[in-house]
């Protein structure tokens, strides 16, 4: 947004924060209620914007964006006082009389950089965490989903405290200018390459970050899996939002002895979900831009099309597509697909699966379909991922109590529910020690250095 003085915006929010206005539980509850009200009263605006940006139907828009944010704000408000309550911890007897506790103090002014694939949730779900933690924030929605970004910018000032919250529209120049400011926290959702840029900018001021970076989420279909159920759930997780989901299955590792029947079940699941002509389905989304469309169409040559492959550039339509005979060094296996193309690769053993996963960067999600629990636990024990689901996929962010986030290449930091509150607060240990009883009174003269040497000997062993 040309002409904006970003330093002045940050300074205004920081002064408001330093005044103590955002700390009281009452202010936080009011803002969470206001956010929930905004998502309820302005729902139609957000539905319309996401339909035009992404062809997102209302069921999916509620599941992942509009109602999702409203519910998350309500959940945070309901649990906020419990989260804020200081935790009392035990104090060594030799320090008596004293007591110790852990406070959860706000970090300060945060920057939230959203993503276009879930343009409401990925801009406003971190805002729920910021509010719960007692922090002001500047929100930078993705310019790629431009109509949804405008809806956020239009409505946030009408509902939330303008002294604490601002929305900045724009692209790379605006984001770059924002990153030059001094922040107390940065939250970014996107890919690893831009995540490194964000982290480099944050490092200049040692600013804490939460990075949600996605990745190539492997999905294992073991011989013991219920193939029909697995195919149906994978189809839902992969092709919702036309595959533009960071938690979606990126590729399937199916055991050879069940590969053929699984592929047939997967094909039937796609047809059942979107019909024989998915371009006419009111439930099937569109690729967000022609640039992303062209990238995805180029990936179709990475293997043999088992099902789908139809595309229409003018409509930004790419059909749900299953690829087989995919070489591991093909382009579709070198980057996160982030679209409606699903490579299916045959494997021969659990050891091969584990080796395959560990040879690649840590994914955001790992999905295992198996009726043999020991197989699932064996894979979980031998691999790493941000999250994991057994016998389902993609749905883990819907559970408020679960920490959501990546590890290694797929990100750092967790949020949602109490985990988001913790991400936006400083766990501050405080010792309250009395001066009424002091060893120096009984054994004069007794320096503080001598007192501390004595305490070292009296404190309980950590071994």
XYZ file of C-alpha atoms in Angstrom:
463
model
C 0.000 0.000 0.000
C 1.956 3.038 -1.283
C 2.222 5.997 1.025
C 1.880 4.078 4.293
C 4.456 4.763 6.984
C 5.041 1.248 8.314
C 7.381 2.438 11.054
C 4.655 4.757 12.306
C 2.074 1.951 12.253
C 4.322 -0.329 14.294
C 5.182 2.474 16.716
C 1.502 3.269 17.237
C 0.685 -0.350 18.031
C 3.748 -0.694 20.272
C 2.843 2.404 22.268
C -0.636 1.004 22.758
C 0.859 -2.293 23.883
C 3.245 -0.576 26.299
C 0.311 1.319 27.789
C -0.940 -2.044 29.054
C -4.252 -1.796 27.186
C -3.953 -5.231 25.525
C -3.023 -7.157 28.682
C -6.335 -7.435 30.604
C -8.313 -10.600 30.040
C -11.411 -8.487 29.423
C -9.804 -6.768 26.406
C -8.728 -10.103 24.952
C -12.196 -11.591 25.428
C -13.804 -8.550 23.785
C -11.533 -8.808 20.748
C -12.097 -12.557 20.372
C -15.850 -11.980 20.566
C -15.570 -9.206 17.969
C -13.618 -11.485 15.624
C -16.224 -14.221 16.007
C -18.969 -11.681 15.325
C -17.171 -10.439 12.208
C -16.899 -13.955 10.804
C -20.616 -14.506 11.459
C -22.030 -11.186 10.286
C -19.737 -10.809 7.260
C -19.722 -14.469 6.254
C -21.392 -13.790 2.895
C -18.657 -11.331 1.933
C -15.988 -13.907 2.623
C -17.928 -16.674 0.834
C -18.253 -14.490 -2.262
C -14.609 -13.436 -2.240
C -13.299 -16.988 -1.905
C -15.662 -18.221 -4.618
C -14.255 -15.656 -7.021
C -10.646 -16.193 -5.936
C -10.642 -20.002 -5.691
C -14.095 -21.280 -6.699
C -14.473 -22.494 -3.107
C -17.892 -23.851 -2.208
C -19.591 -22.816 1.034
C -19.202 -26.160 2.777
C -15.430 -26.074 2.323
C -15.313 -22.335 3.072
C -16.976 -22.941 6.430
C -14.923 -26.041 7.214
C -11.565 -24.395 6.619
C -12.068 -20.635 6.777
C -15.187 -18.762 7.882
C -16.769 -20.971 10.532
C -13.356 -22.381 11.373
C -12.033 -18.969 12.472
C -15.267 -18.147 14.302
C -15.090 -21.444 16.201
C -11.408 -21.003 16.986
C -12.048 -17.536 18.417
C -14.893 -18.938 20.550
C -12.692 -21.808 21.749
C -9.894 -19.432 22.736
C -12.302 -17.160 24.588
C -13.769 -20.100 26.499
C -10.345 -21.316 27.660
C -8.477 -18.024 27.910
C -8.615 -17.480 31.664
C -7.299 -20.968 32.308
C -4.438 -20.465 29.833
C -3.521 -17.106 31.364
C -3.474 -18.342 34.936
C 0.110 -18.521 36.230
C 1.423 -22.009 36.851
C 2.738 -22.602 40.362
C 5.903 -24.717 40.529
C 7.654 -26.263 43.508
C 10.352 -24.300 45.322
C 13.393 -25.946 46.990
C 12.995 -25.968 50.772
C 16.386 -24.294 51.246
C 14.962 -21.150 49.599
C 12.028 -20.928 52.020
C 10.153 -18.784 52.655
C 9.565 -18.362 48.910
C 7.226 -19.333 46.125
C 7.701 -19.620 42.371
C 5.404 -19.495 39.383
C 5.391 -19.195 35.601
C 3.645 -16.190 34.075
C 2.574 -16.063 30.424
C 3.338 -12.530 29.296
C 2.529 -11.042 25.864
C 5.438 -10.739 23.437
C 4.454 -7.425 21.823
C 3.618 -6.328 18.283
C 3.402 -9.188 15.789
C 3.452 -9.422 12.000
C 1.182 -12.047 10.412
C 1.871 -12.903 6.755
C -0.963 -15.022 5.373
C -1.157 -17.381 2.398
C -3.558 -17.509 -0.532
C -4.733 -21.128 -0.446
C -6.799 -20.667 2.735
C -6.804 -16.890 2.698
C -9.094 -16.318 5.679
C -7.837 -19.046 8.007
C -4.132 -18.410 7.388
C -4.491 -14.683 8.072
C -6.959 -14.764 10.963
C -6.240 -18.026 12.796
C -2.811 -16.681 13.865
C -4.657 -13.491 14.848
C -6.736 -15.530 17.309
C -3.483 -16.663 18.941
C -2.088 -13.114 18.966
C -5.228 -11.750 20.641
C -5.335 -14.572 23.185
C -1.718 -13.795 24.071
C -2.512 -10.087 24.537
C -0.616 -8.816 21.498
C -1.304 -6.181 18.822
C -0.646 -7.289 15.240
C -0.307 -6.156 11.654
C -1.957 -8.551 9.199
C -0.618 -8.933 5.666
C -3.044 -11.154 3.681
C -1.870 -12.777 0.464
C -2.265 -10.558 -2.584
C -2.778 -13.651 -4.772
C -6.284 -14.165 -3.329
C -6.886 -10.456 -3.803
C -10.641 -10.271 -3.272
C -10.430 -12.139 0.019
C -7.549 -9.893 1.122
C -9.721 -6.853 0.389
C -12.585 -8.345 2.414
C -10.241 -8.795 5.390
C -8.929 -5.232 5.042
C -12.465 -3.890 4.792
C -13.864 -5.661 7.832
C -11.083 -5.882 10.427
C -11.090 -2.101 11.135
C -14.869 -2.177 11.582
C -14.809 -4.871 14.259
C -11.449 -4.922 16.034
C -9.545 -2.350 18.077
C -7.838 -0.072 15.527
C -5.217 0.945 18.068
C -4.053 -2.675 18.193
C -4.658 -4.079 14.706
C -3.959 -3.016 11.113
C -4.271 -4.720 7.726
C -1.736 -3.992 4.989
C -2.497 -4.942 1.375
C 0.066 -5.407 -1.366
C 2.680 -7.760 -2.718
C 6.423 -8.273 -2.466
C 7.376 -4.580 -2.058
C 4.957 -4.130 0.847
C 6.016 -7.376 2.509
C 9.677 -6.426 2.121
C 9.031 -3.023 3.680
C 7.167 -4.626 6.583
C 10.028 -7.045 7.228
C 12.396 -4.113 7.614
C 10.529 -3.034 10.765
C 11.333 -4.251 14.260
C 8.762 -6.832 15.351
C 8.294 -8.785 18.551
C 6.982 -11.844 16.671
C 6.571 -12.891 13.028
C 4.131 -15.539 11.800
C 4.497 -16.713 8.201
C 2.697 -19.325 6.131
C 4.192 -20.270 2.774
C 7.028 -22.247 1.234
C 10.555 -23.031 2.498
C 12.291 -20.645 0.069
C 10.365 -17.597 1.302
C 10.517 -18.974 4.848
C 14.302 -18.573 4.703
C 13.853 -14.934 3.645
C 11.496 -14.351 6.579
C 13.885 -15.989 9.024
C 16.825 -13.963 7.712
C 14.881 -10.739 8.231
C 13.808 -11.847 11.714
C 17.398 -12.709 12.655
C 18.438 -9.053 12.374
C 16.512 -8.299 15.558
C 16.480 -11.854 16.990
C 12.710 -11.858 16.494
C 10.923 -15.138 17.328
C 9.077 -16.738 14.422
C 6.473 -19.345 13.641
C 7.001 -20.692 10.122
C 4.371 -22.905 8.509
C 6.071 -24.158 5.353
C 4.268 -27.243 4.067
C 6.122 -29.987 2.226
C 5.702 -33.230 0.318
C 3.415 -35.182 2.640
C 3.869 -38.951 2.094
C 0.773 -41.136 2.363
C 1.301 -44.845 2.962
C -1.287 -47.462 2.008
C -0.266 -50.731 3.654
C -1.456 -54.166 2.544
C -3.643 -54.384 5.651
C -5.496 -51.109 4.889
C -9.198 -50.876 4.177
C -8.612 -49.863 0.565
C -12.047 -48.428 -0.134
C -12.017 -46.203 2.947
C -8.393 -45.209 2.362
C -9.147 -44.215 -1.241
C -12.187 -42.176 -0.232
C -10.350 -40.284 2.504
C -7.263 -39.688 0.380
C -9.458 -38.362 -2.438
C -11.132 -35.933 -0.068
C -7.827 -34.792 1.438
C -5.983 -34.491 -1.880
C -8.578 -32.792 -4.078
C -10.339 -30.437 -1.695
C -9.506 -26.874 -2.817
C -8.163 -28.429 -6.041
C -5.248 -29.880 -4.090
C -3.988 -26.469 -2.954
C -3.628 -27.520 0.670
C -0.378 -27.660 2.641
C -1.591 -30.670 4.652
C -2.867 -32.638 1.627
C -1.349 -35.994 0.597
C 1.412 -35.113 -1.859
C 2.079 -38.649 -3.083
C 0.967 -42.167 -2.198
C 3.310 -45.039 -1.374
C 1.133 -48.103 -1.918
C 2.264 -51.672 -1.263
C 2.579 -53.613 -4.527
C 0.187 -56.404 -3.630
C -2.727 -53.950 -3.218
C -1.725 -51.290 -5.773
C -4.118 -52.338 -8.527
C -7.293 -52.540 -6.408
C -6.330 -49.349 -4.552
C -6.005 -47.409 -7.805
C -9.448 -48.560 -8.905
C -10.945 -47.529 -5.577
C -9.204 -44.154 -5.837
C -10.575 -43.569 -9.334
C -14.094 -44.455 -8.182
C -13.748 -42.134 -5.178
C -12.835 -39.196 -7.422
C -15.815 -39.814 -9.690
C -18.144 -40.212 -6.707
C -16.871 -36.957 -5.244
C -16.836 -34.705 -8.324
C -18.700 -36.588 -11.059
C -17.537 -37.714 -14.475
C -17.058 -34.073 -15.524
C -15.486 -32.302 -12.515
C -15.330 -29.001 -14.408
C -19.099 -28.801 -13.981
C -19.038 -29.770 -10.310
C -20.043 -26.956 -7.926
C -17.752 -28.549 -5.332
C -14.519 -28.553 -7.286
C -12.139 -25.586 -7.010
C -9.911 -23.784 -9.464
C -6.184 -23.086 -9.590
C -5.560 -19.681 -8.071
C -3.692 -18.144 -11.037
C -2.545 -18.902 -14.568
C 1.072 -18.935 -13.349
C 0.304 -21.751 -10.923
C -1.850 -23.455 -13.574
C 1.011 -23.509 -16.090
C 3.405 -24.924 -13.484
C 1.001 -27.764 -12.677
C 0.234 -28.642 -16.298
C 3.976 -29.050 -16.886
C 4.055 -31.659 -14.100
C 1.582 -33.922 -15.926
C 4.409 -35.320 -18.053
C 6.158 -36.692 -14.938
C 4.317 -39.991 -15.261
C 1.466 -41.821 -16.927
C -2.008 -40.374 -16.383
C -4.130 -43.124 -14.808
C -7.145 -40.861 -14.401
C -7.927 -37.205 -15.120
C -5.461 -34.863 -16.767
C -8.053 -32.643 -18.500
C -7.371 -28.929 -18.208
C -8.696 -25.552 -19.349
C -6.374 -22.564 -18.961
C -9.095 -19.940 -19.427
C -11.067 -21.457 -16.550
C -7.921 -22.281 -14.514
C -9.342 -25.809 -14.345
C -7.174 -28.883 -13.879
C -9.042 -32.135 -13.255
C -8.276 -34.416 -10.310
C -5.395 -36.436 -11.715
C -3.758 -39.701 -10.695
C -0.241 -40.367 -12.015
C 1.440 -43.807 -12.117
C 4.840 -45.016 -13.345
C 6.391 -41.925 -11.802
C 10.228 -41.907 -11.679
C 11.535 -40.705 -8.329
C 13.711 -38.108 -10.061
C 10.812 -36.669 -12.096
C 9.787 -32.994 -11.605
C 6.584 -33.889 -9.737
C 8.679 -35.593 -7.029
C 11.133 -32.703 -6.622
C 8.761 -30.068 -5.279
C 5.526 -29.844 -3.327
C 2.787 -30.448 -5.919
C 0.272 -28.049 -4.347
C -2.368 -28.882 -6.899
C -4.744 -31.651 -8.024
C -2.063 -34.121 -9.199
C -1.430 -37.225 -7.082
C 1.530 -39.498 -7.924
C 1.042 -43.116 -6.818
C 4.275 -45.070 -6.294
C 4.523 -48.786 -5.532
C 6.670 -50.001 -2.626
C 7.609 -53.449 -1.389
C 8.226 -53.200 2.355
C 7.987 -51.086 5.483
C 11.770 -50.673 5.394
C 11.513 -49.208 1.883
C 8.837 -46.769 3.080
C 10.946 -45.649 6.041
C 14.038 -45.236 3.864
C 12.043 -43.259 1.288
C 10.686 -40.833 3.907
C 13.994 -40.368 5.730
C 15.874 -39.661 2.502
C 13.777 -36.511 1.987
C 13.123 -33.302 3.937
C 10.762 -33.610 6.910
C 7.150 -33.231 5.735
C 4.387 -31.264 7.435
C 2.070 -34.299 7.503
C 2.574 -38.059 7.411
C -0.406 -40.312 6.710
C -0.512 -44.061 7.307
C -3.394 -46.292 6.263
C -3.128 -49.650 7.987
C -5.343 -51.907 10.062
C -2.200 -53.242 11.731
C -1.405 -50.797 14.533
C 2.118 -52.160 14.935
C 2.913 -51.133 11.343
C 1.716 -47.600 11.975
C 3.741 -47.304 15.191
C 6.820 -48.735 13.492
C 6.694 -46.064 10.784
C 5.961 -43.291 13.307
C 8.876 -44.387 15.514
C 11.341 -44.374 12.612
C 10.379 -41.100 10.889
C 9.770 -37.404 11.571
C 6.985 -35.060 10.493
C 5.204 -32.010 11.817
C 1.967 -33.963 12.317
C 0.716 -37.439 11.528
C -2.622 -39.197 11.066
C -3.398 -42.900 11.019
C -6.237 -43.998 8.714
C -7.137 -40.475 7.615
C -5.424 -37.373 6.265
C -5.514 -33.578 6.110
C -8.021 -33.163 8.963
C -5.640 -32.730 11.914
C -5.784 -28.883 11.865
C -9.494 -29.106 12.743
C -8.694 -30.334 16.266
C -8.117 -27.316 18.526
C -6.216 -29.307 21.153
C -3.579 -30.640 18.759
C -0.399 -28.650 18.121
C -0.189 -27.809 14.428
C 3.070 -27.007 12.682
C 6.086 -28.352 10.896
C 9.548 -29.581 11.772
C 12.785 -28.903 9.925
C 12.081 -28.070 6.282
C 8.322 -27.957 6.892
C 8.563 -25.215 9.505
C 8.986 -24.415 13.173
C 6.643 -23.476 15.976
C 3.146 -24.750 16.729
C -0.231 -23.087 17.006
C -4.023 -23.591 17.318
C -5.731 -23.586 20.698
C -3.446 -23.336 23.707
C -0.428 -23.972 21.480
C -1.117 -20.695 19.681
C -1.443 -18.885 23.016
C 1.953 -20.288 24.060
C 3.512 -19.240 20.725
C 2.473 -15.626 21.388
C 3.538 -15.433 25.043
C 6.754 -15.526 27.011
C 6.787 -18.228 29.714
C 8.347 -16.042 32.380
C 9.589 -17.771 35.512
C 9.360 -15.676 38.675
C 10.808 -16.432 42.139
C 9.224 -14.539 45.044
C 11.743 -14.732 47.896
C 11.260 -13.320 51.384
C 13.823 -11.159 53.217
C 12.379 -11.961 56.661
C 14.650 -14.990 57.195
C 18.244 -14.771 56.029
C 21.211 -16.989 56.769
C 23.406 -13.912 57.026
C 21.551 -12.808 60.143
C 22.482 -16.004 61.991
C 26.075 -16.254 60.816
C 27.542 -12.759 60.517
C 29.527 -11.638 58.710
C 28.036 -13.507 55.717
C 28.496 -12.165 52.173
C 26.007 -12.870 49.377
C 28.760 -14.804 47.632
C 29.140 -17.055 50.676
C 25.357 -17.447 50.905
C 25.156 -18.618 47.299
C 28.037 -21.059 47.817
C 26.127 -22.511 50.732
C 22.940 -22.859 48.704
C 24.753 -24.756 45.973
C 25.560 -27.423 48.517
C 22.040 -27.476 49.945
C 20.046 -27.591 46.721
C 18.769 -31.072 45.775
C 20.846 -33.031 43.263
C 19.621 -33.112 39.674
C 21.099 -36.571 39.047
